[in-house]
XYZ file of C-alpha atoms in Angstrom:
49
model
C -83.282 79.952 68.393
C -84.308 82.797 70.686
C -84.675 80.325 73.563
C -81.077 79.237 73.035
C -79.835 82.740 73.778
C -82.107 83.424 76.723
C -81.056 80.249 78.549
C -77.334 80.037 77.777
C -75.031 82.604 79.324
C -71.867 80.475 79.337
C -70.344 77.823 77.106
C -70.997 75.331 79.898
C -74.707 76.231 79.674
C -74.631 75.601 75.910
C -73.165 72.126 76.402
C -75.662 71.248 79.139
C -78.480 72.483 76.861
C -77.420 69.835 74.367
C -75.371 71.824 71.891
C -72.671 69.894 70.046
C -69.450 71.829 69.389
C -68.527 71.591 65.705
C -65.580 73.992 65.668
C -63.659 76.510 67.739
C -62.206 79.387 65.737
C -59.479 81.381 67.470
C -59.816 85.106 66.753
C -57.009 86.260 69.025
C -55.501 85.282 72.363
C -58.701 86.190 74.241
C -61.574 85.674 71.802
C -62.877 82.463 70.268
C -65.957 81.752 68.146
C -67.601 78.460 69.019
C -69.738 76.900 66.282
C -72.449 74.707 67.778
C -75.136 72.438 66.337
C -78.320 73.049 68.305
C -80.512 70.139 69.428
C -83.047 71.297 66.805
C -80.406 70.908 64.077
C -79.666 74.599 63.526
C -76.178 76.079 63.630
C -75.281 78.751 66.202
C -72.073 80.713 66.723
C -71.164 81.902 70.199
C -68.522 84.597 70.703
C -66.507 83.762 73.810
C -63.874 85.727 75.687
């Protein structure tokens, strides 16, 4: 999973990497958590603003 972080600085990068968005959880008007299934099958959560 370390390689996922080092290569993906934006949500667009995550999608190009092959991540599949499972859910978007709205925290407030500026912050969202994006739950992604990695190509390897693991689950990652990205905090976006």
